[in-house]
Amino acid sequence: MAFIGFLLSILWENLHFSLYSNYAEWMEQIYFLLCALGDVLLIFLVYFLVAAIFRNTSWIYHFTATKVATTLVISAVVAVMAEKIALIMDWWQYSDQMPLVPFLNIGLSPFLAIVLLPILSFLITKKINQLF
């Protein structure tokens, strides 16, 4: 799951790189690596929060609409909190091209990353494990 999450995150970070404005070009690869590792930690946080709610650490192997919805809601809350913390700590700034989530004033791209990457990581992990 960590490896899948890391690969998806590296891809996402490279795709939305131009939506940020506050880091030097020479830091690009370091930035991508650190952000991807941070995303993996957030994916694990979502996984364990959902596991705690359903009291089942194998919940990703038995997806239901309720589990998917719960995962998406928890991911959205984690995304808002993580992005607000990053902005308050001045870890990055948005360029003028970054669309913002209305009323939350956080970037749409990082919000979607933290909402979508966990569920995608879980689904891909489940499929890979079913093959073996």
XYZ file of C-alpha atoms in Angstrom:
132
model
C 0.000 0.000 0.000
C 2.834 2.420 0.825
C 4.580 1.763 -2.473
C 1.385 2.262 -4.487
C 0.588 5.437 -2.548
C 4.130 6.711 -3.079
C 4.006 6.112 -6.852
C 0.604 7.779 -7.187
C 1.780 10.713 -5.091
C 4.990 11.238 -7.086
C 2.893 11.261 -10.260
C 0.381 13.738 -8.770
C 3.121 16.002 -7.384
C 4.780 16.187 -10.795
C 1.475 16.971 -12.501
C 0.528 19.868 -10.215
C 4.021 21.273 -9.639
C 3.316 24.474 -11.577
C 0.488 25.389 -9.195
C 3.009 26.256 -6.455
C 5.339 29.214 -6.306
C 7.626 29.219 -3.283
C 10.457 26.745 -3.765
C 13.640 26.888 -5.782
C 13.994 24.888 -8.988
C 16.973 22.966 -7.632
C 14.685 21.642 -4.868
C 12.149 20.113 -7.242
C 13.122 16.478 -6.785
C 13.634 16.861 -3.039
C 10.300 18.636 -2.822
C 8.526 15.869 -4.736
C 10.116 13.213 -2.543
C 9.198 14.950 0.716
C 5.651 15.683 -0.425
C 5.183 12.109 -1.634
C 6.418 10.737 1.701
C 4.061 13.119 3.502
C 1.204 11.910 1.311
C 2.029 8.300 2.190
C 1.826 9.201 5.888
C -1.579 10.794 5.269
C -2.709 7.672 3.378
C -1.749 5.547 6.378
C -3.527 7.984 8.711
C -6.717 7.632 6.658
C -6.329 3.841 6.570
C -5.944 3.575 10.350
C -8.753 6.030 11.091
C -11.141 4.028 8.899
C -9.845 0.785 10.445
C -10.559 2.203 13.910
C -14.083 3.245 12.929
C -14.916 -0.191 11.505
C -12.731 -2.045 14.029
C -11.199 -4.021 11.203
C -7.663 -3.641 9.860
C -8.592 -5.707 6.781
C -11.407 -3.396 5.766
C -9.884 -2.611 2.343
C -10.533 -6.210 1.277
C -14.256 -5.846 1.915
C -15.227 -2.536 0.333
C -18.793 -1.408 0.755
C -20.443 1.867 -0.187
C -20.354 2.848 3.494
C -16.615 2.192 3.744
C -15.895 4.114 0.547
C -18.006 7.062 1.717
C -16.366 6.985 5.161
C -12.927 6.900 3.546
C -13.757 9.865 1.327
C -15.134 11.922 4.223
C -12.147 11.171 6.455
C -9.795 11.894 3.561
C -11.488 15.256 2.993
C -11.153 16.213 6.670
C -7.498 15.121 6.699
C -6.895 17.047 3.461
C -8.310 20.288 4.856
C -6.364 19.946 8.108
C -3.086 19.024 6.397
C -3.322 21.821 3.852
C -4.290 24.430 6.454
C -1.327 23.384 8.613
C 1.045 23.534 5.626
C -0.168 27.016 4.722
C 0.019 28.288 8.308
C 3.539 26.858 8.631
C 4.409 28.515 5.292
C 5.692 25.254 3.804
C 4.497 26.347 0.368
C 2.509 28.969 -1.442
C 0.174 28.733 -4.379
C 0.770 30.322 -7.755
C -1.986 32.364 -9.366
C -2.968 29.292 -11.419
C -4.001 27.225 -8.354
C -7.792 26.901 -8.183
C -9.070 27.224 -4.619
C -11.742 25.208 -2.830
C -14.568 27.682 -2.183
C -14.979 28.800 1.448
C -11.905 26.806 2.560
C -9.240 28.845 0.740
C -7.044 25.828 0.142
C -5.733 24.587 -3.180
C -8.061 22.309 -5.105
C -5.229 20.142 -6.416
C -3.709 19.220 -3.010
C -7.213 18.770 -1.602
C -8.115 16.321 -4.378
C -4.780 14.546 -3.970
C -5.431 13.751 -0.318
C -9.068 12.848 -0.995
C -8.387 10.597 -3.991
C -4.930 9.082 -3.412
C -5.930 7.044 -0.330
C -8.948 5.411 -1.963
C -7.005 4.776 -5.177
C -4.112 3.283 -3.187
C -6.487 1.015 -1.282
C -8.296 -0.169 -4.415
C -5.075 -0.852 -6.331
C -3.553 -2.628 -3.320
C -6.667 -4.783 -3.025
C -6.528 -5.695 -6.729
C -2.799 -6.549 -6.597
C -3.302 -8.727 -3.525
C -6.176 -10.544 -5.243
C -3.812 -11.480 -8.074
C -1.471 -13.226 -5.650
